[in-house]
Short mmCIF file of C-alpha atoms and ligand atoms in Angstrom, two decimals:
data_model
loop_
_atom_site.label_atom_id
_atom_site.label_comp_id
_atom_site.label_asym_id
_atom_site.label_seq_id
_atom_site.Cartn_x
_atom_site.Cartn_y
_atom_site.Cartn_z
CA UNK A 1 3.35 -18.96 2.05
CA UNK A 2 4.83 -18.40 5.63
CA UNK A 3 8.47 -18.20 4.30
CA UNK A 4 8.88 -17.59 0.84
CA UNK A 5 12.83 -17.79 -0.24
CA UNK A 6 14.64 -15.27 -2.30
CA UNK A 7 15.81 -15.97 -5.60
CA UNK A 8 13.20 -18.77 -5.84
CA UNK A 9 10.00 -17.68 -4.89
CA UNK A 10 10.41 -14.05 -5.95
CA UNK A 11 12.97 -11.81 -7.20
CA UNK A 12 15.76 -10.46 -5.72
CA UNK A 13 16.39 -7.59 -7.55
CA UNK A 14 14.91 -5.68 -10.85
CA UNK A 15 17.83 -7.92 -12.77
CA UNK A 16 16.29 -11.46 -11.38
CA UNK A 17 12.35 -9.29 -12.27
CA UNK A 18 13.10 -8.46 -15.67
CA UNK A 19 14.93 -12.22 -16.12
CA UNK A 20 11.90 -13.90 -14.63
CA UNK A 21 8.97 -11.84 -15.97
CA UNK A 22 9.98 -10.73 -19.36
CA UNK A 23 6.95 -12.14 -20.87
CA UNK A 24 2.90 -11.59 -19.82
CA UNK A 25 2.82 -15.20 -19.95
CA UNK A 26 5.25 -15.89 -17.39
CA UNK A 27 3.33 -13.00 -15.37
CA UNK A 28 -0.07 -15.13 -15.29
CA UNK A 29 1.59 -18.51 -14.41
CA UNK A 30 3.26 -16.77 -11.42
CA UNK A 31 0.25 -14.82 -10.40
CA UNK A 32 -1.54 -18.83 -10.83
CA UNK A 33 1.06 -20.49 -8.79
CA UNK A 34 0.36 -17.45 -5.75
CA UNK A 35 -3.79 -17.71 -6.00
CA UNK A 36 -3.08 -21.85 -6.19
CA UNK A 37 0.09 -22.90 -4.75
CA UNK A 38 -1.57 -26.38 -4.40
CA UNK A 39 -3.49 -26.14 -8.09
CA UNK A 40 -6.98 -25.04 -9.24
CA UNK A 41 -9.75 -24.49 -6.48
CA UNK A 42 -13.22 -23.32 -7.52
CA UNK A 43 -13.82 -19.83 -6.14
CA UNK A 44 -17.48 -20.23 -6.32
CA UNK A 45 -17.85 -24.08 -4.91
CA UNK A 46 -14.38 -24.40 -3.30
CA UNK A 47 -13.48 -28.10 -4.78
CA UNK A 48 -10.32 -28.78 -6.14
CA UNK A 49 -11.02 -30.31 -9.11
CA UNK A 50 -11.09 -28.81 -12.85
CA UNK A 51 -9.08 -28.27 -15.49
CA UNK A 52 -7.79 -25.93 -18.07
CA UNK A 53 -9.53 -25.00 -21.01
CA UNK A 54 -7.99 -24.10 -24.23
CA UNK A 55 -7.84 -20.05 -24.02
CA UNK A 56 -6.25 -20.62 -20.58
CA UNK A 57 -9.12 -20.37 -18.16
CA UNK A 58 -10.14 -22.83 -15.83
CA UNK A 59 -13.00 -25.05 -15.49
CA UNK A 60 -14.21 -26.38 -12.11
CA UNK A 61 -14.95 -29.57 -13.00
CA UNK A 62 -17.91 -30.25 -10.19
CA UNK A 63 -20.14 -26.98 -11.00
CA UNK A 64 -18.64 -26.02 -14.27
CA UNK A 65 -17.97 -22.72 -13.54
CA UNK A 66 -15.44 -21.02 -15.72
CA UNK A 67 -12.74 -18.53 -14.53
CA UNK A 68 -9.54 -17.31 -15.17
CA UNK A 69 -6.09 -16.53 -13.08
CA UNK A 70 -7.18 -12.84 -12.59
CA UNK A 71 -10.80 -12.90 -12.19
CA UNK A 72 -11.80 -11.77 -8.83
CA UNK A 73 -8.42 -10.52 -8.10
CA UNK A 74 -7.31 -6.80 -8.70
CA UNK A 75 -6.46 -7.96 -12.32
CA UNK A 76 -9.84 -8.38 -12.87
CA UNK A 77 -10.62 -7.30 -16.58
CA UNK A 78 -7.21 -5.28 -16.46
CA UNK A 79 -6.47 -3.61 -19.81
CA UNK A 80 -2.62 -3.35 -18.77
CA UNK A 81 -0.45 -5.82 -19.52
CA UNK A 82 0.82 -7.86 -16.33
CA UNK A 83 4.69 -7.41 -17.31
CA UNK A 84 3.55 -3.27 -16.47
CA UNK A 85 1.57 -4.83 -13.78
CA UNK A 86 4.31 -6.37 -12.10
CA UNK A 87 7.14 -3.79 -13.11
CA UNK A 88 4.73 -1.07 -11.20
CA UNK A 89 4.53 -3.48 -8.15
CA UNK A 90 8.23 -3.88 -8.02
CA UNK A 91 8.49 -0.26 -8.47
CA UNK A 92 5.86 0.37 -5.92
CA UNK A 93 7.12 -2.18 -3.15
CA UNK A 94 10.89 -1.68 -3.51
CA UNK A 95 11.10 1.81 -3.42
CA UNK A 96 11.65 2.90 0.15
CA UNK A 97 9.78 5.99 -0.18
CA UNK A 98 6.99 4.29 -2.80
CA UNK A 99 6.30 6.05 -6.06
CA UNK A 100 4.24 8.70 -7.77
CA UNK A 101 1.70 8.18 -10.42
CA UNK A 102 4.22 11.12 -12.51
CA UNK A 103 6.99 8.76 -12.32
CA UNK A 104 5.47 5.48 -12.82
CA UNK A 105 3.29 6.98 -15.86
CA UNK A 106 6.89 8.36 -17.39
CA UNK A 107 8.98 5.28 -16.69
CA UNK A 108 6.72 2.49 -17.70
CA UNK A 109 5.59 4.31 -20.33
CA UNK A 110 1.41 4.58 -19.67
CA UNK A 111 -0.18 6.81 -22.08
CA UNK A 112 -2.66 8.11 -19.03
CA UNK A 113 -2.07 9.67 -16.02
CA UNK A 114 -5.30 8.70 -14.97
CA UNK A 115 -4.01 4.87 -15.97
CA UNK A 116 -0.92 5.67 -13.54
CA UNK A 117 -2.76 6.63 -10.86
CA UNK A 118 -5.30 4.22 -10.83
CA UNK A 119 -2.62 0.81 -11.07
CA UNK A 120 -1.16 2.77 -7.69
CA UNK A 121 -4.54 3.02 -6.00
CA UNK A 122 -5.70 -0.59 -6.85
CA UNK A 123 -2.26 -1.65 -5.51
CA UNK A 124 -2.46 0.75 -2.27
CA UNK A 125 -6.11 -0.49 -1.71
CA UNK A 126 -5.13 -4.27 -0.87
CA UNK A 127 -2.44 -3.38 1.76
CA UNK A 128 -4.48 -3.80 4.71
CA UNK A 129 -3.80 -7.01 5.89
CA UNK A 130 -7.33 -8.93 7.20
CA UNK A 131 -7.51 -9.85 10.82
CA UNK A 132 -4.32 -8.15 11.37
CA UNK A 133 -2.95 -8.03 14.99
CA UNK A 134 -3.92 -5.25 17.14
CA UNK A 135 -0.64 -2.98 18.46
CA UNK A 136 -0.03 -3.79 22.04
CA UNK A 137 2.27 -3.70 25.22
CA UNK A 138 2.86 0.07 25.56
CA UNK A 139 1.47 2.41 22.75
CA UNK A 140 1.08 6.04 22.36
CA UNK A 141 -2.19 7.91 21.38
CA UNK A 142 -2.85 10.87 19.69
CA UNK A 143 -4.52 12.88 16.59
CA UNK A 144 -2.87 15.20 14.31
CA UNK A 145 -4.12 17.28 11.52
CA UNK A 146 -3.25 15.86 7.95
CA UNK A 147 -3.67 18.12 4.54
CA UNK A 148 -5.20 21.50 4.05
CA UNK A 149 -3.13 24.64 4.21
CA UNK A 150 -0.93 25.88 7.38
CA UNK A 151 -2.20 28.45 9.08
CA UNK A 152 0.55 29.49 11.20
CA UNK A 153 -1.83 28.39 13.95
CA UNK A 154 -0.18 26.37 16.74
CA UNK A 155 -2.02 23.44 18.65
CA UNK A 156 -5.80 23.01 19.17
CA UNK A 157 -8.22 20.70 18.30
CA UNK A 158 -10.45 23.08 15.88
CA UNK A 159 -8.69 24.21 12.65
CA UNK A 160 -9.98 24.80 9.38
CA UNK A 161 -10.63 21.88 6.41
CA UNK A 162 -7.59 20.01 7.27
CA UNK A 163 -8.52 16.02 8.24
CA UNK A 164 -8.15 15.27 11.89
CA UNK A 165 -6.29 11.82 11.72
CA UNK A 166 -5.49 9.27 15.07
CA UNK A 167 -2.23 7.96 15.54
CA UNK A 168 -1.09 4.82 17.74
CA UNK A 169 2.34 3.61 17.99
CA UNK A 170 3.87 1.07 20.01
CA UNK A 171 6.68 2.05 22.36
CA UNK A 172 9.76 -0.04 22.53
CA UNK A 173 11.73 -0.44 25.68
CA UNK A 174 14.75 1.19 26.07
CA UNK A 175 14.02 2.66 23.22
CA UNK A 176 12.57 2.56 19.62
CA UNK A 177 9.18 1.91 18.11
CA UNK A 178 7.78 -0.94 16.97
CA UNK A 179 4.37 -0.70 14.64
CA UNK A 180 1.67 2.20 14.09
CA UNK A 181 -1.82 2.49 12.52
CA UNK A 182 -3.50 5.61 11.50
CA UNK A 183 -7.06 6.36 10.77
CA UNK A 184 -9.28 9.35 10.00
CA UNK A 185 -11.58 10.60 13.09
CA UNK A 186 -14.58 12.19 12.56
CA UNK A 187 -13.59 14.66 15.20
CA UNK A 188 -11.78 14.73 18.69
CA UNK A 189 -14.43 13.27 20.84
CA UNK A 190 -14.57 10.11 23.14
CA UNK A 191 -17.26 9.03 20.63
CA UNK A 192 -14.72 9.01 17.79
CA UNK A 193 -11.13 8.19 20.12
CA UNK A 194 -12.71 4.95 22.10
CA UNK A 195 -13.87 2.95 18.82
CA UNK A 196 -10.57 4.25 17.46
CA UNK A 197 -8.20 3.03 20.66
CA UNK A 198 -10.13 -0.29 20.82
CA UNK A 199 -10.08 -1.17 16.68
CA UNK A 200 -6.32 -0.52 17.08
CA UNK A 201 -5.01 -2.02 20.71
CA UNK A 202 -5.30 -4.48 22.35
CA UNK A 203 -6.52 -4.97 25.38
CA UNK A 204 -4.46 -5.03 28.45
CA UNK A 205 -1.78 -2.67 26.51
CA UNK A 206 -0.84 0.48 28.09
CA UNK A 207 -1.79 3.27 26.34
CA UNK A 208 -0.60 7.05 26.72
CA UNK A 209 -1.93 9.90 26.08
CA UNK A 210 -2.14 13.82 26.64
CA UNK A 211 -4.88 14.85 29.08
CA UNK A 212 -7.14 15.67 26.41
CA UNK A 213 -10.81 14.74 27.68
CA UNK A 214 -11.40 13.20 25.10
CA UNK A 215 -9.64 10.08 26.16
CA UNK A 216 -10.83 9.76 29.38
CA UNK A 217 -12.60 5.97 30.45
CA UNK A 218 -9.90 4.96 28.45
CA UNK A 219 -9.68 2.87 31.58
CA UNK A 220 -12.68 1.47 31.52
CA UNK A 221 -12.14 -0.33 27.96
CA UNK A 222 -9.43 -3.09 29.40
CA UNK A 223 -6.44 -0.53 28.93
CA UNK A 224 -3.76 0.93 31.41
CA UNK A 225 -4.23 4.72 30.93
CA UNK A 226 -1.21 6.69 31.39
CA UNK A 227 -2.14 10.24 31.22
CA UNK A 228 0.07 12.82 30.62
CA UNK A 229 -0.54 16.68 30.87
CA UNK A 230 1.11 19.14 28.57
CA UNK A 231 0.21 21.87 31.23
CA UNK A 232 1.79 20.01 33.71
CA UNK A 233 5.31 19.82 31.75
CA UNK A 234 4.96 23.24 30.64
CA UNK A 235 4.86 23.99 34.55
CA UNK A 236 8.08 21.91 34.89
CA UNK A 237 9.87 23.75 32.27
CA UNK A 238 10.04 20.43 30.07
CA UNK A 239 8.81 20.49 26.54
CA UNK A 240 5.38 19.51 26.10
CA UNK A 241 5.70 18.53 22.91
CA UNK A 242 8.13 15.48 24.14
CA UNK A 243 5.55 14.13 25.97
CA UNK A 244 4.57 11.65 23.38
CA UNK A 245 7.63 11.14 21.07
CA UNK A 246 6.56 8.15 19.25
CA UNK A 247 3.26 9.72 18.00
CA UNK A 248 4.97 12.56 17.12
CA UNK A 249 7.54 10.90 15.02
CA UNK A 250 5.60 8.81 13.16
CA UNK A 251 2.61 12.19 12.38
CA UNK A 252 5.75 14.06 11.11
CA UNK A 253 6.83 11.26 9.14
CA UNK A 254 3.91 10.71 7.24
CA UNK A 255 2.99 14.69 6.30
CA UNK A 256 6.59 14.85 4.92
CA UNK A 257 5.74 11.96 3.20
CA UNK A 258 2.95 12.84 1.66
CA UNK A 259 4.95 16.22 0.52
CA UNK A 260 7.91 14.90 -1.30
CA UNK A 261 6.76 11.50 -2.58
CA UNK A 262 3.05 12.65 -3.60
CA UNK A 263 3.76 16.25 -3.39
CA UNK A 264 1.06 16.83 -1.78
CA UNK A 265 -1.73 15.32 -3.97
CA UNK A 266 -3.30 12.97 -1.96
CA UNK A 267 -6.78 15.06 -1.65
CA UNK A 268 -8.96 14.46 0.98
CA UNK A 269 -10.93 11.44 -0.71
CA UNK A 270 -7.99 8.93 -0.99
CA UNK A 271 -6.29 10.28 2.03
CA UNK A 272 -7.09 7.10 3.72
CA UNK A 273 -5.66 4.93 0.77
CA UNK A 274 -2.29 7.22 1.43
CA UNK A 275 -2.16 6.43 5.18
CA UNK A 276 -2.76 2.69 4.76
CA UNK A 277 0.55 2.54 2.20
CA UNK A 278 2.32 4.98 4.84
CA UNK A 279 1.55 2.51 7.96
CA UNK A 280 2.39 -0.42 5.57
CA UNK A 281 5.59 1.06 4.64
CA UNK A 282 6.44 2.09 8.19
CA UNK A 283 5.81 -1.20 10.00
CA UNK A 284 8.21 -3.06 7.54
CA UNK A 285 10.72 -0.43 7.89
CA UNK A 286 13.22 -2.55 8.59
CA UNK A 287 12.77 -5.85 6.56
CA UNK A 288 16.01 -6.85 4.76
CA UNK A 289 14.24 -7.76 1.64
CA UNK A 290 12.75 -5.26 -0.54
CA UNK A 291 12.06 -8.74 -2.98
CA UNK A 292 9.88 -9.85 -0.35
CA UNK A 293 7.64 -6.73 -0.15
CA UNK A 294 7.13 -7.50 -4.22
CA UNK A 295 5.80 -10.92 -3.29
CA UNK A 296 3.55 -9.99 -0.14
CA UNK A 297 1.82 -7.30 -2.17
CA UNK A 298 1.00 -9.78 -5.40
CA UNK A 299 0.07 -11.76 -2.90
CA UNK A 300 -2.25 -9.99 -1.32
CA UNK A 301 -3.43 -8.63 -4.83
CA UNK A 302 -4.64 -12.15 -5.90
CA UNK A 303 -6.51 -12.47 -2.81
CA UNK A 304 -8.34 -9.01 -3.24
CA UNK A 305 -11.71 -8.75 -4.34
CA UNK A 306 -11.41 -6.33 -7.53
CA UNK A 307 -10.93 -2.66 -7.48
CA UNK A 308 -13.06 -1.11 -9.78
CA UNK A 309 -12.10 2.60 -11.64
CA UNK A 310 -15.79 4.13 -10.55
CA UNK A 311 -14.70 2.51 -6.68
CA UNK A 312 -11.42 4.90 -6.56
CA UNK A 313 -13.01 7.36 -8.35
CA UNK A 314 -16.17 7.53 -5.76
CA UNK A 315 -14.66 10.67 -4.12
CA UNK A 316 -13.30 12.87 -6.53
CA UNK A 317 -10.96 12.10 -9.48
CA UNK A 318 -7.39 12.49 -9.93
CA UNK A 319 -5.99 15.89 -10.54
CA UNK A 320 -5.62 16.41 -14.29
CA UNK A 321 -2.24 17.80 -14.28
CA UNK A 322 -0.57 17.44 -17.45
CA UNK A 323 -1.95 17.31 -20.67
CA UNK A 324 -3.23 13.75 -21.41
CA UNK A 325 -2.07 12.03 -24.31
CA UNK A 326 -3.87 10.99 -27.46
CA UNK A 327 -4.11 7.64 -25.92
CA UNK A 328 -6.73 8.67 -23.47
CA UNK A 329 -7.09 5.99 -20.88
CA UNK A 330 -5.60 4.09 -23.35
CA UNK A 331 -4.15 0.41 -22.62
CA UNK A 332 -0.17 0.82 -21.85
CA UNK A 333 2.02 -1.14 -24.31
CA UNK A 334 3.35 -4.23 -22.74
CA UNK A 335 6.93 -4.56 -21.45
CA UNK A 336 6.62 -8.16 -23.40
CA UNK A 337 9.92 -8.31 -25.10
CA UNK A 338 11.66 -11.20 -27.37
CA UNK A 339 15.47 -10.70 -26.58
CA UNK A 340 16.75 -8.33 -29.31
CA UNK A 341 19.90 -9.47 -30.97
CA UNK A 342 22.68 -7.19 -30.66
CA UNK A 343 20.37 -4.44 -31.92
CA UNK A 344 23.40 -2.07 -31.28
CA UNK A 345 25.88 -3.85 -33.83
CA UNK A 346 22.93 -4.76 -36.08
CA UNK A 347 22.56 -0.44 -36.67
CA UNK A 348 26.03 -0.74 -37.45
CA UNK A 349 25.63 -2.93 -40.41
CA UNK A 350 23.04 -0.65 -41.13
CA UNK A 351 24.89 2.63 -41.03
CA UNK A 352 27.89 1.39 -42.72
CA UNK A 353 26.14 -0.48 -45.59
ZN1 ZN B 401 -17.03 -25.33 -8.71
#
């Protein structure tokens, strides 16, 4: 949906959530009415023709084929309960800063940190939008070093195990920036910048960078280079490091990032997953509606292929660090509630009688 309105097509606040979604029923018909605004299409022969069958899957009714709401979506097979489902997303999208698998496993309740971290991941790994638009008009180039301790060390393009990561960002006239992407580089060479420059701008843009060589035939790839030398500003007494605010910014932006909101536990194998939510979070900085975030990230989670545990897991596996519960990976209790009746005058009977 190109404009989805508040307060009818999602929530606008965790009052209008919990009112809307307090059942996992009410979860699956609005995660339905996203995958098929217009009604059931076959995902395997694309007609739009079946009908429901009594457990509440679908049948396509020219090839037969079976399938629920969830299947082939990120709910696929989900042992959580969608009302945690969608109370994570909320939590997830609304919060400026995102949240931490600590938090989310202590406020909703999940018996797993592993659980916790995995909804996050599954939820972080459909926020790359396909065929997105390439940055353009005037963007600034550069790579930083992400993770891995400090060294003290200052500049250079050779330190230890941290993850050399590029970062573009658009450059707003008078001033201001507009979007960003970031991406791990397999090191500092034109082999690794130009596939990076070109996947991320488009052509005709004007692109800045520092005089690293590394970018040089930038040129050559459809782009106005503007090079700029940190020698050269050193030699005019200006700081070098304000050659290339915007890059800058946004590099500084993210590594704090990743220290107070993950404190620092987004290893090396789901950095990428970490950047993508960064960007995502950055380039709608300044939408008005935190509601709307909610909705374009179900949305995009009902068009994503599933995320299986063993996929996230591929690299390494989250950091055990606390004790796990009995409950081992076990299924989270749902946040499906009937309304309680004055539970807090009903102890009073109690107590007094
Ligand atoms: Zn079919």
């Amino acid at each position: 949906m190109t404009h989805p309105r508040a307060g009818v097509d999602y929530p606008r606040s965790l009052g209008e959530l919990q009112a809307w979604f307090s059942t996992d029923a009410s979860c699956l018909d609005y995660l339905e009415w996203l995958r098929w605004p217009g009604g059931f299409i076959c995902p395997v022969c694309a007609h739009a023709a079946g009908w429901r069958l009594g457990d509440g899957r679908f049948m396509c009714a020219v090839c037969s084929f079976r399938t629920s709401v969830t299947a082939g979506t990120i709910f696929d097979r989900t042992r959580t309960p969608l009302t945690v489902w969608f109370t994570a997303c909320w939590l997830f999208a609304t919060a400026k800063d995102g949240v931490s698998a600590l938090s989310l496993q202590r406020t909703l309740e999940i018996g797993s940190y592993q659980t916790a971290w995995a909804m996050l991941h599954r939820l972080r790994s459909v926020l790359v939008t396909p065929g997105r638009d390439r940055l353009s008009g005037t963007v600034e180039v550069d790579e930083t070093y992400i993770g891995g301790q400090e060294p003290g060390l200052s500049g250079g393009r050779a330190k230890g195990k941290k993850v050399l990561v590029g970062v573009v960002v658009e450059v707003k006239e008078p001033k201001g920036f507009g979007r960003c992407r970031m991406a791990i580089l397999a090191d500092a060479s034109a082999a690794s910048l130009r596939p990076f420059v070109t996947a991320h701008v488009e052509p005709g843009a004007t692109v800045i960078t520092d005089a690293w060589q590394g970018y040089s035939g930038i040129n050559g790839l459809g782009y106005v280079h503007d090079r700029r030398s940190q020698r050269a500003a050193r030699a005019r007494g200006e700081d070098p490091g304000a050659l290339l605010p915007g890059v800058h910014r946004v590099a500084s932006l993210a590594k704090r990032w990743l220290l107070s909101t993950h404190q620092g536990a987004a290893d090396q194998a789901h950095l990428a997953a970490y950047l993508n939510e960064f960007v995502f979070r950055f380039n709608r900085r300044k939408s008005r509606s935190r509601g709307l975030l909610f909705y374009r990230v179900l949305e995009l989670a009902v068009g994503h292929d599933p995320v299986r545990y063993s996929d996230i897991t591929a690299g390494q596996k989250p950091r055990a660090v606390l004790p796990t519960p009995p409950r081992t990976r076990g299924h989270p209790p749902s946040l499906d509630r009937p309304p309680l009746d004055r539970p807090w005058r009903v102890a009073d009977l109690h107590d007094s009688g």
